[in-house]
């Protein structure tokens, strides 16, 4: 008999549980935490459903809704044109589909973030991780686990803001530049509301993850969940943003394939 094809082997492994599908996506609802900018800037819309019909006179056999929200709500994908540094690069509809399926490295700094919500990942942290686990995947994702998804049921706890602004973990400006300009990855995934640390507005440049990553034709994934279920290496991430023409991003269903 002929050898099974790669796709047939994949389907068989999924069916038999040899490969597990881990959902990295936060449920999207009116309770989903949203980023809050200073009042002088525009604000993203909260998620809301507007019922069209529900098995009634407006549509006797069907239920459906309109929905309204911002492109960067909940678990979402940042395209390069989201930031001024990438304004001439791809919109979310133009991102090559081959880049939506990629390997992932999961760097776990949840203990550090628990001790210090302003924890910043440095290049030395990444280098130390590589010394133990091997190089970051070429054309893959760096996923930063901080345990922040445990706060996702509360807008207040998730943003963790005081009079000085939000306090959430992220990358130092130096690490953001290195990740964008020197590392082989195509993007950064985080559990927080955005790819930048809460203090990112005060960095130089401001919001360095957005500035460097978008300007170097790389991507962001935010508000991920269940990174604790992934191994440090070996998982494959499938990111599914809506192909919104001229859009700067989109809520996304993000899945990981993990060989068990």
Coordinates of N, CA and C in Angstrom, one line a residue:
X1 N 0.8 -1.2 0.0 CA 0.0 0.0 0.0 C 0.9 1.2 0.0
X2 N 0.4 2.3 -0.7 CA 1.2 3.5 -0.7 C 1.3 4.2 0.7
X3 N 2.4 4.9 0.9 CA 2.5 5.6 2.2 C 1.4 6.7 2.3
X4 N 0.9 6.9 3.5 CA -0.2 8.0 3.6 C 0.5 9.3 3.4
X5 N -0.3 10.2 2.8 CA 0.1 11.6 2.5 C 0.4 12.3 3.8
X6 N 1.1 13.4 3.8 CA 1.3 14.3 4.9 C 0.0 14.7 5.5
X7 N -0.9 15.2 4.7 CA -2.2 15.7 5.2 C -3.0 14.6 5.8
X8 N -3.0 13.4 5.2 CA -3.7 12.3 5.7 C -3.2 11.9 7.1
X9 N -1.9 11.9 7.2 CA -1.2 11.6 8.5 C -1.6 12.7 9.6
X10 N -1.7 13.9 9.1 CA -2.1 15.0 10.1 C -3.5 14.8 10.5
X11 N -4.4 14.5 9.6 CA -5.8 14.3 10.0 C -5.9 13.1 10.9
X12 N -5.2 12.0 10.7 CA -5.2 10.9 11.5 C -4.7 11.2 12.9
X13 N -3.6 12.0 13.0 CA -3.1 12.3 14.3 C -4.0 13.2 15.1
X14 N -4.7 14.1 14.4 CA -5.7 14.9 15.1 C -6.9 14.1 15.6
X15 N -7.3 13.2 14.8 CA -8.5 12.3 15.2 C -8.1 11.4 16.4
X16 N -6.9 10.9 16.4 CA -6.5 10.0 17.4 C -5.9 10.7 18.7
X17 N -5.8 12.0 18.6 CA -5.3 12.8 19.8 C -3.8 12.8 19.9
X18 N -3.1 12.3 18.9 CA -1.6 12.5 18.9 C -1.2 13.9 18.7
X19 N -2.0 14.7 18.1 CA -1.8 16.1 18.0 C -3.0 16.8 18.6
X20 N -2.8 17.6 19.6 CA -3.9 18.3 20.3 C -4.0 19.7 19.8
X21 N -5.3 20.1 19.6 CA -5.6 21.5 19.2 C -5.8 22.3 20.5
X22 N -5.0 23.3 20.7 CA -5.2 24.2 21.9 C -5.7 25.6 21.4
X23 N -6.9 26.0 22.0 CA -7.4 27.3 21.6 C -6.8 28.4 22.4
X24 N -6.1 29.3 21.7 CA -5.4 30.4 22.4 C -6.3 31.7 22.4
X25 N -7.6 31.5 22.0 CA -8.4 32.7 21.8 C -9.3 33.0 23.0
X26 N -9.4 34.2 23.4 CA -10.3 34.7 24.5 C -11.7 34.8 23.9
X27 N -12.8 34.4 24.6 CA -14.1 34.6 24.1 C -14.4 36.1 23.9
X28 N -15.1 36.4 22.8 CA -15.3 37.8 22.5 C -16.8 38.2 22.8
X29 N -16.9 39.2 23.7 CA -18.2 39.6 24.2 C -18.2 41.0 24.7
X30 N -19.3 41.5 25.2 CA -19.3 42.9 25.7 C -18.4 43.0 27.0
X31 N -18.1 41.9 27.6 CA -17.2 41.9 28.8 C -15.7 41.9 28.5
X32 N -15.4 41.7 27.2 CA -14.0 41.6 26.8 C -13.2 42.9 27.2
X33 N -12.1 42.8 27.9 CA -11.3 44.0 28.2 C -10.8 44.7 26.9
X34 N -10.8 46.0 26.9 CA -10.4 46.8 25.8 C -9.3 47.8 26.2
X35 N -8.4 48.1 25.3 CA -7.4 49.1 25.6 C -8.1 50.5 25.7
X36 N -7.6 51.3 26.6 CA -8.1 52.6 26.8 C -7.0 53.6 26.6
X37 N -7.2 54.5 25.6 CA -6.3 55.6 25.3 C -6.6 56.8 26.1
X38 N -5.7 57.8 26.2 CA -6.1 59.1 26.8 C -7.2 59.7 26.1
X39 N -8.0 60.5 26.8 CA -9.3 61.0 26.3 C -9.2 61.8 25.0
X40 N -8.0 62.4 24.7 CA -7.9 63.2 23.5 C -7.8 62.4 22.3
X41 N -7.6 61.1 22.4 CA -7.5 60.2 21.2 C -8.8 59.4 21.0
X42 N -9.0 58.9 19.8 CA -10.1 58.1 19.5 C -10.1 56.8 20.3
X43 N -11.3 56.2 20.5 CA -11.4 55.0 21.3 C -12.0 53.9 20.5
X44 N -11.6 52.7 20.8 CA -12.2 51.5 20.1 C -13.6 51.2 20.7
X45 N -14.4 50.7 19.9 CA -15.8 50.4 20.3 C -15.9 49.1 21.0
X46 N -16.6 49.1 22.1 CA -16.9 47.8 22.8 C -17.7 46.9 21.9
X47 N -17.4 45.6 22.1 CA -18.1 44.6 21.3 C -19.6 44.6 21.7
X48 N -20.5 44.6 20.6 CA -21.9 44.5 20.9 C -22.6 43.7 19.7
X49 N -23.6 43.0 20.1 CA -24.4 42.3 19.1 C -25.8 43.0 18.9
X50 N -26.2 43.2 17.7 CA -27.5 43.8 17.4 C -28.3 42.7 16.7
X51 N -29.3 42.2 17.3 CA -30.1 41.1 16.8 C -30.9 41.5 15.6
X52 N -30.7 40.6 14.5 CA -31.5 40.8 13.3 C -32.8 40.1 13.4
X53 N -32.7 38.8 13.7 CA -33.9 38.0 14.0 C -33.5 36.8 14.8
X54 N -34.5 36.2 15.5 CA -34.3 35.0 16.3 C -35.6 34.2 16.2
X55 N -35.7 33.4 15.1 CA -36.8 32.5 14.9 C -38.2 33.2 15.2
X56 N -38.3 34.4 14.6 CA -39.5 35.2 14.9 C -40.0 35.8 13.5
X57 N -40.9 36.8 13.6 CA -41.4 37.4 12.4 C -40.4 38.1 11.6
X58 N -39.3 38.5 12.1 CA -38.2 39.1 11.4 C -37.4 38.0 10.6
X59 N -37.6 36.8 10.9 CA -36.9 35.7 10.3 C -37.3 34.4 11.0
X60 N -38.4 33.7 10.5 CA -39.0 32.6 11.3 C -38.1 31.4 11.5
X61 N -37.2 31.2 10.7 CA -36.4 29.9 10.8 C -34.9 30.2 11.1
X62 N -34.5 31.4 11.4 CA -33.1 31.6 11.6 C -32.8 32.7 12.6
X63 N -31.6 32.6 13.2 CA -31.1 33.5 14.2 C -29.8 34.1 13.7
X64 N -29.7 35.4 13.7 CA -28.5 36.1 13.3 C -28.4 37.5 13.9
X65 N -27.1 38.0 13.8 CA -26.9 39.3 14.4 C -26.0 40.1 13.6
X66 N -26.1 41.4 13.7 CA -25.0 42.3 13.3 C -24.1 42.5 14.5
X67 N -22.8 42.8 14.3 CA -21.9 43.0 15.4 C -21.1 44.3 15.2
X68 N -20.7 44.9 16.2 CA -19.9 46.1 16.1 C -18.7 46.0 17.2
X69 N -17.6 46.3 16.7 CA -16.4 46.4 17.6 C -15.2 47.0 16.9
X70 N -14.1 47.2 17.5 CA -12.9 47.6 16.9 C -12.1 46.5 16.3
X71 N -11.3 46.8 15.3 CA -10.4 45.8 14.8 C -9.5 45.2 15.8
X72 N -9.1 46.0 16.8 CA -8.1 45.5 17.8 C -8.8 45.2 19.1
X73 N -9.8 44.4 19.1 CA -10.6 44.0 20.2 C -10.4 42.5 20.5
X74 N -10.2 42.2 21.8 CA -10.0 40.8 22.2 C -8.8 40.2 21.6
X75 N -8.8 38.9 21.4 CA -7.7 38.3 20.8 C -7.6 38.8 19.3
X76 N -6.5 39.4 19.0 CA -6.5 40.0 17.6 C -5.2 40.0 17.0
X77 N -5.2 40.3 15.7 CA -4.0 40.3 14.9 C -3.6 41.7 14.5
X78 N -2.4 42.1 14.7 CA -1.9 43.5 14.2 C -1.2 43.3 12.9
X79 N -1.7 44.0 11.9 CA -1.0 44.0 10.6 C 0.0 45.1 10.5
X80 N 1.0 45.1 9.6 CA 2.0 46.1 9.6 C 1.5 47.6 9.4
X81 N 0.4 47.7 8.7 CA -0.1 49.1 8.5 C -0.9 49.7 9.7
X82 N -0.9 48.9 10.8 CA -1.5 49.4 12.0 C -0.7 50.6 12.6
X83 N 0.6 50.6 12.3 CA 1.4 51.7 12.9 C 2.0 52.6 11.8
X84 N 2.3 53.8 12.1 CA 2.8 54.7 11.1 C 4.1 54.2 10.5
X85 N 4.9 53.5 11.2 CA 6.2 53.0 10.7 C 5.9 51.9 9.6
X86 N 4.7 51.3 9.5 CA 4.4 50.3 8.5 C 3.3 50.7 7.6
X87 N 3.0 52.0 7.6 CA 1.8 52.5 6.9 C 1.8 52.2 5.4
X88 N 3.0 51.9 4.8 CA 3.0 51.6 3.3 C 3.1 50.0 3.1
X89 N 3.0 49.3 4.2 CA 3.1 47.8 4.1 C 1.7 47.2 4.1
X90 N 1.7 45.9 4.3 CA 0.4 45.1 4.2 C -0.7 45.6 5.1
X91 N -1.9 45.6 4.6 CA -3.1 45.6 5.4 C -3.4 44.2 5.8
X92 N -4.4 44.0 6.7 CA -4.6 42.6 7.2 C -5.1 41.7 6.1
X93 N -5.8 42.2 5.1 CA -6.2 41.4 4.0 C -5.1 40.9 3.1
X94 N -4.0 41.6 3.1 CA -2.9 41.4 2.2 C -1.8 40.5 2.8
X95 N -1.9 40.2 4.1 CA -0.9 39.3 4.8 C -0.9 38.0 4.1
X96 N 0.3 37.5 3.6 CA 0.3 36.2 2.9 C -0.2 35.1 3.8
X97 N -1.1 34.3 3.3 CA -1.7 33.2 4.1 C -0.6 32.2 4.6
X98 N 0.5 32.1 3.9 CA 1.5 31.1 4.3 C 2.1 31.6 5.7
X99 N 2.0 32.9 6.0 CA 2.5 33.4 7.2 C 1.6 33.3 8.4
X100 N 0.4 32.8 8.1 CA -0.7 32.7 9.2 C -0.5 31.3 9.9
X101 N 0.3 30.4 9.4 CA 0.6 29.1 10.0 C 2.1 29.0 10.2
X102 N 2.5 29.0 11.5 CA 4.0 29.1 11.7 C 4.3 28.5 13.1
X103 N 5.5 28.0 13.2 CA 6.0 27.4 14.5 C 6.1 28.5 15.6
X104 N 6.1 28.1 16.8 CA 6.1 29.0 17.9 C 7.2 28.6 19.0
X105 N 7.8 29.6 19.6 CA 8.6 29.5 20.8 C 7.8 30.2 21.9
X106 N 7.7 29.5 23.0 CA 6.9 30.0 24.1 C 7.9 30.3 25.3
X107 N 8.1 31.5 25.6 CA 9.0 32.0 26.7 C 8.1 32.3 27.9
X108 N 8.4 31.5 29.0 CA 7.5 31.6 30.2 C 8.2 32.5 31.2
X109 N 7.7 33.7 31.4 CA 8.2 34.6 32.4 C 7.0 35.0 33.3
X110 N 6.1 34.0 33.6 CA 5.0 34.3 34.4 C 5.4 34.6 35.9
X111 N 6.4 33.9 36.3 CA 6.8 34.1 37.7 C 7.4 35.5 37.9
X112 N 8.1 36.0 36.9 CA 8.7 37.3 37.0 C 7.6 38.4 36.9
X113 N 6.6 38.1 36.1 CA 5.5 39.1 35.9 C 4.6 39.1 37.2
X114 N 4.5 38.0 37.8 CA 3.7 37.9 39.1 C 4.4 38.8 40.2
X115 N 5.7 38.7 40.2 CA 6.5 39.5 41.2 C 6.5 41.0 40.8
X116 N 6.5 41.3 39.5 CA 6.6 42.7 39.1 C 5.7 42.8 37.8
X117 N 4.6 43.5 37.9 CA 3.7 43.6 36.8 C 4.3 44.5 35.7
X118 N 5.4 45.2 36.0 CA 6.1 46.0 35.0 C 7.3 45.3 34.4
X119 N 7.3 44.0 34.6 CA 8.5 43.2 34.1 C 8.7 43.4 32.6
X120 N 9.9 43.6 32.2 CA 10.3 43.7 30.8 C 11.2 42.6 30.3
X121 N 10.9 42.0 29.2 CA 11.7 41.0 28.6 C 12.9 41.7 27.9
X122 N 14.1 41.3 28.2 CA 15.3 41.8 27.6 C 15.9 40.8 26.6
X123 N 16.8 41.3 25.8 CA 17.5 40.4 24.8 C 18.2 39.3 25.6
X124 N 18.9 39.6 26.7 CA 19.6 38.6 27.5 C 18.7 37.5 27.9
X125 N 17.4 37.8 28.3 CA 16.4 36.8 28.6 C 16.2 35.8 27.4
X126 N 16.1 36.4 26.3 CA 15.8 35.6 25.1 C 17.1 34.7 24.8
X127 N 18.3 35.3 24.9 CA 19.5 34.6 24.6 C 19.6 33.4 25.6
X128 N 19.3 33.7 26.8 CA 19.4 32.6 27.8 C 18.4 31.5 27.5
X129 N 17.2 31.9 27.1 CA 16.2 30.9 26.7 C 16.7 30.1 25.5
X130 N 17.3 30.7 24.5 CA 17.8 30.0 23.4 C 19.0 29.0 23.7
X131 N 19.8 29.4 24.7 CA 20.9 28.5 25.1 C 20.3 27.2 25.7
X132 N 19.1 27.3 26.2 CA 18.5 26.1 26.8 C 17.6 25.3 25.9
X133 N 17.0 26.1 25.0 CA 15.9 25.5 24.1 C 16.2 25.5 22.6
X134 N 17.3 26.1 22.2 CA 17.6 26.2 20.8 C 17.1 27.5 20.3
X135 N 17.5 27.9 19.0 CA 17.2 29.2 18.4 C 15.7 29.4 18.2
X136 N 15.3 30.7 18.2 CA 13.9 31.0 17.9 C 13.6 30.5 16.5
X137 N 12.4 30.1 16.2 CA 12.1 29.5 14.9 C 12.1 30.5 13.8
X138 N 12.8 30.2 12.7 CA 12.8 31.0 11.5 C 11.4 31.1 10.9
X139 N 10.9 32.3 10.8 CA 9.6 32.5 10.3 C 8.5 32.1 11.2
X140 N 8.8 32.0 12.5 CA 7.8 31.7 13.5 C 7.4 32.8 14.5
X141 N 6.8 32.5 15.6 CA 6.3 33.4 16.6 C 7.1 33.3 17.8
X142 N 7.4 34.4 18.5 CA 7.8 34.4 19.9 C 6.5 34.7 20.7
X143 N 6.1 33.8 21.5 CA 4.9 33.9 22.4 C 5.4 34.1 23.8
X144 N 5.1 35.3 24.4 CA 5.5 35.6 25.7 C 4.4 35.3 26.7
X145 N 4.7 34.3 27.6 CA 3.8 33.9 28.6 C 4.1 34.7 29.9
X146 N 3.1 35.4 30.4 CA 3.2 36.2 31.7 C 2.2 35.8 32.7
X147 N 1.2 34.9 32.4 CA 0.1 34.6 33.3 C -0.9 35.7 33.3
X148 N -0.8 36.6 32.4 CA -1.8 37.7 32.4 C -3.2 37.3 31.9
X149 N -3.3 36.2 31.3 CA -4.6 35.8 30.8 C -5.5 35.4 32.0
X150 N -5.0 35.2 33.2 CA -5.8 34.9 34.4 C -6.6 36.1 34.8
X151 N -6.2 37.3 34.3 CA -6.9 38.5 34.7 C -8.0 38.9 33.7
X152 N -8.2 38.1 32.7 CA -9.0 38.5 31.5 C -10.5 38.7 31.8
X153 N -10.9 38.3 33.0 CA -12.4 38.4 33.3 C -12.7 39.8 33.8
X154 N -11.7 40.6 34.0 CA -11.9 41.9 34.6 C -11.1 43.0 33.9
X155 N -11.9 44.0 33.4 CA -11.2 45.1 32.7 C -10.2 45.8 33.6
X156 N -10.6 46.0 34.9 CA -9.7 46.7 35.8 C -8.5 46.0 36.1
X157 N -8.6 44.7 36.4 CA -7.4 43.8 36.7 C -6.5 43.6 35.4
X158 N -7.2 43.6 34.3 CA -6.4 43.3 33.0 C -5.6 44.5 32.6
X159 N -6.1 45.7 32.8 CA -5.4 46.9 32.4 C -4.4 47.3 33.5
X160 N -4.8 47.1 34.8 CA -4.0 47.3 36.0 C -3.4 48.7 36.0
X161 N -4.3 49.7 35.9 CA -3.8 51.1 35.8 C -4.0 51.8 37.1
X162 N -3.1 52.8 37.3 CA -3.2 53.8 38.4 C -3.0 55.2 37.8
X163 N -2.7 56.1 38.6 CA -2.6 57.5 38.2 C -1.4 57.7 37.3
X164 N -0.5 56.7 37.3 CA 0.7 56.8 36.4 C 0.5 56.0 35.1
X165 N -0.7 55.4 34.9 CA -0.9 54.6 33.7 C -1.0 53.1 34.0
X166 N -1.1 52.3 33.0 CA -1.2 50.9 33.1 C 0.1 50.3 33.5
X167 N 0.0 49.1 34.2 CA 1.2 48.4 34.6 C 1.0 46.9 34.2
X168 N 1.5 46.6 33.0 CA 1.5 45.3 32.4 C 2.8 44.9 31.9
X169 N 3.2 43.6 31.8 CA 4.5 43.2 31.4 C 4.6 43.3 29.8
X170 N 5.9 43.3 29.4 CA 6.1 43.4 27.9 C 7.6 43.4 27.6
X171 N 8.0 44.0 26.6 CA 9.4 44.0 26.1 C 10.0 45.4 26.3
X172 N 11.3 45.4 26.6 CA 12.1 46.6 26.7 C 12.2 47.1 25.2
X173 N 12.5 48.4 25.1 CA 12.7 49.0 23.7 C 13.8 48.3 23.0
X174 N 14.9 47.9 23.7 CA 16.0 47.2 23.1 C 15.6 45.9 22.6
X175 N 14.8 45.2 23.4 CA 14.4 43.8 23.0 C 13.4 43.9 21.8
X176 N 12.5 44.9 21.8 CA 11.6 45.1 20.7 C 12.3 45.3 19.4
X177 N 13.4 46.2 19.5 CA 14.1 46.5 18.2 C 14.8 45.2 17.8
X178 N 15.5 44.5 18.7 CA 16.2 43.3 18.3 C 15.2 42.2 17.7
X179 N 14.1 42.1 18.3 CA 13.1 41.1 17.8 C 12.7 41.5 16.4
X180 N 12.5 42.8 16.1 CA 12.0 43.2 14.8 C 13.1 43.2 13.8
X181 N 14.3 43.6 14.2 CA 15.4 43.8 13.2 C 16.4 42.7 13.0
X182 N 16.6 41.9 14.1 CA 17.6 40.9 14.1 C 17.2 39.5 14.2
X183 N 16.0 39.3 14.9 CA 15.6 37.9 15.1 C 14.9 37.3 13.9
X184 N 14.8 36.0 13.8 CA 14.2 35.4 12.6 C 12.6 35.3 12.7
X185 N 12.0 35.7 13.8 CA 10.6 35.5 13.9 C 9.8 36.5 13.1
X186 N 8.5 36.1 12.8 CA 7.6 37.0 12.0 C 6.7 37.9 12.9
X187 N 6.7 37.6 14.2 CA 5.9 38.4 15.1 C 6.0 38.0 16.6
X188 N 5.2 38.7 17.3 CA 5.2 38.6 18.8 C 3.8 38.4 19.2
X189 N 3.6 37.4 20.1 CA 2.3 37.1 20.7 C 2.3 37.3 22.2
X190 N 1.3 37.9 22.8 CA 1.3 38.2 24.2 C -0.1 37.9 24.8
X191 N -0.2 37.9 26.1 CA -1.4 37.7 26.8 C -2.1 39.0 27.2
X192 N -1.4 40.1 27.1 CA -1.9 41.4 27.5 C -2.7 42.1 26.4
X193 N -3.2 43.3 26.7 CA -4.1 44.0 25.8 C -3.5 44.4 24.5
X194 N -2.2 44.6 24.6 CA -1.4 45.0 23.4 C 0.0 44.4 23.4
X195 N 0.7 44.5 22.3 CA 2.0 43.9 22.3 C 3.0 44.7 23.2
X196 N 2.7 46.0 23.4 CA 3.6 46.8 24.3 C 3.3 46.7 25.7
X197 N 4.4 46.9 26.5 CA 4.2 46.9 28.0 C 3.3 48.1 28.4
X198 N 2.7 48.0 29.5 CA 1.9 49.1 30.0 C 2.5 50.5 30.0
X199 N 3.9 50.5 30.2 CA 4.6 51.7 30.3 C 5.1 52.1 28.9
X200 N 4.7 51.4 27.9 CA 5.3 51.6 26.5 C 5.1 53.0 26.0
X201 N 4.1 53.7 26.5 CA 3.9 55.1 26.0 C 5.0 56.0 26.4
X202 N 5.7 55.7 27.4 CA 6.8 56.5 27.9 C 8.2 56.1 27.4
X203 N 8.3 55.1 26.6 CA 9.5 54.6 26.1 C 10.0 55.4 24.9
X204 N 11.2 55.2 24.5 CA 11.8 55.8 23.3 C 12.2 54.7 22.3
X205 N 11.5 54.6 21.2 CA 10.3 55.3 20.8 C 9.1 54.9 21.6
X206 N 8.1 55.7 21.6 CA 6.8 55.3 22.2 C 6.3 54.0 21.6
X207 N 5.8 53.1 22.4 CA 5.2 51.9 22.0 C 6.2 51.2 21.0
X208 N 7.3 50.8 21.5 CA 8.4 50.3 20.6 C 8.1 49.0 19.9
X209 N 7.3 48.1 20.5 CA 6.9 46.8 19.8 C 6.1 47.2 18.6
X210 N 5.1 48.0 18.7 CA 4.4 48.5 17.5 C 5.3 49.1 16.5
X211 N 6.1 50.1 17.0 CA 6.9 50.8 16.1 C 7.9 50.0 15.3
X212 N 8.6 49.1 16.0 CA 9.7 48.3 15.4 C 9.1 47.2 14.6
X213 N 8.1 46.4 15.2 CA 7.6 45.2 14.5 C 6.8 45.6 13.3
X214 N 5.9 46.6 13.4 CA 5.1 47.0 12.2 C 6.0 47.5 11.1
X215 N 7.0 48.3 11.5 CA 7.9 48.9 10.5 C 8.8 47.9 9.8
X216 N 8.9 46.7 10.4 CA 9.8 45.7 9.8 C 8.9 44.6 9.2
X217 N 7.7 44.9 8.9 CA 6.8 43.9 8.2 C 6.6 42.7 9.0
X218 N 6.5 42.9 10.4 CA 6.1 41.8 11.3 C 4.8 42.1 11.9
X219 N 4.3 41.1 12.7 CA 2.9 41.1 13.2 C 2.9 41.0 14.7
X220 N 1.7 41.3 15.2 CA 1.4 41.1 16.6 C 0.2 40.2 16.8
X221 N 0.2 39.4 17.9 CA -1.0 38.7 18.4 C -1.2 39.1 19.8
X222 N -2.4 39.5 20.2 CA -2.6 39.9 21.6 C -3.8 39.3 22.2
X223 N -3.8 39.4 23.6 CA -4.8 38.8 24.4 C -5.0 37.3 24.2
X224 N -3.8 36.6 24.0 CA -3.8 35.2 23.9 C -4.1 34.5 25.3
X225 N -4.7 33.3 25.2 CA -4.9 32.6 26.4 C -4.3 31.2 26.3
X226 N -4.2 30.5 27.4 CA -3.8 29.1 27.4 C -2.3 28.8 26.9
X227 N -1.5 29.8 27.0 CA -0.1 29.6 26.6 C 0.6 28.6 27.6
X228 N 0.0 28.5 28.8 CA 0.6 27.5 29.8 C 0.4 26.1 29.3
X229 N -0.4 25.8 28.3 CA -0.6 24.5 27.8 C 0.3 24.1 26.6
X230 N 1.2 25.1 26.2 CA 2.1 24.9 25.1 C 3.5 24.5 25.6
X231 N 4.2 23.7 24.9 CA 5.6 23.4 25.2 C 6.5 24.6 24.8
X232 N 7.7 24.7 25.3 CA 8.6 25.8 24.9 C 8.9 25.8 23.4
X233 N 9.0 24.7 22.8 CA 9.2 24.6 21.4 C 8.3 23.5 20.8
X234 N 8.0 23.5 19.5 CA 7.3 22.4 18.8 C 5.9 22.7 18.5
X235 N 5.3 23.7 19.1 CA 3.9 24.0 18.7 C 3.8 24.8 17.4
X236 N 2.7 24.6 16.7 CA 2.5 25.3 15.5 C 1.2 26.2 15.7
X237 N 1.4 27.5 15.4 CA 0.3 28.4 15.6 C -0.5 28.7 14.3
X238 N -1.8 28.7 14.4 CA -2.6 29.0 13.2 C -3.4 30.3 13.6
X239 N -3.1 31.4 12.9 CA -3.8 32.6 13.2 C -4.8 33.0 12.1
X240 N -6.1 33.2 12.5 CA -7.1 33.4 11.5 C -7.8 34.8 11.6
X241 N -7.1 35.9 11.2 CA -7.8 37.2 11.2 C -8.8 37.3 10.0
X242 N -9.8 38.1 10.1 CA -10.7 38.4 9.0 C -9.9 39.2 8.0
X243 N -10.0 38.9 6.7 CA -9.3 39.7 5.6 C -10.0 41.0 5.3
X244 N -10.0 41.9 6.2 CA -10.6 43.2 6.1 C -9.8 44.1 5.1
X245 N -10.4 44.4 4.0 CA -9.7 45.2 3.0 C -9.3 46.6 3.6
X246 N -8.1 47.0 3.5 CA -7.5 48.2 4.1 C -7.5 48.2 5.6
X247 N -7.9 47.1 6.2 CA -7.9 47.0 7.7 C -6.6 46.9 8.3
X248 N -6.4 47.4 9.5 CA -5.2 47.4 10.2 C -5.0 46.2 11.2
X249 N -6.0 45.4 11.2 CA -6.0 44.3 12.1 C -7.4 43.6 12.2
X250 N -7.5 42.6 13.0 CA -8.8 42.0 13.1 C -8.8 41.1 14.3
X251 N -10.0 41.0 15.0 CA -10.2 39.9 15.9 C -9.9 38.6 15.2
X252 N -9.2 37.6 15.9 CA -8.8 36.4 15.3 C -9.0 35.2 16.1
X253 N -9.3 34.1 15.5 CA -9.3 32.8 16.2 C -7.9 32.3 16.0
X254 N -7.2 32.1 17.2 CA -5.8 31.6 17.2 C -5.8 30.2 17.8
X255 N -5.2 29.3 17.1 CA -5.1 27.9 17.5 C -3.7 27.5 17.5
X256 N -3.4 26.5 18.4 CA -2.0 25.9 18.4 C -2.1 24.4 18.2
X257 N -1.3 23.8 17.4 CA -1.2 22.3 17.3 C 0.0 21.9 18.1
X258 N -0.3 20.9 19.0 CA 0.7 20.4 19.9 C 0.8 18.9 19.8
X259 N 2.0 18.4 19.5 CA 2.2 17.0 19.5 C 2.3 16.4 20.9
X260 N 1.5 15.5 21.2 CA 1.4 14.9 22.6 C 2.1 13.5 22.5

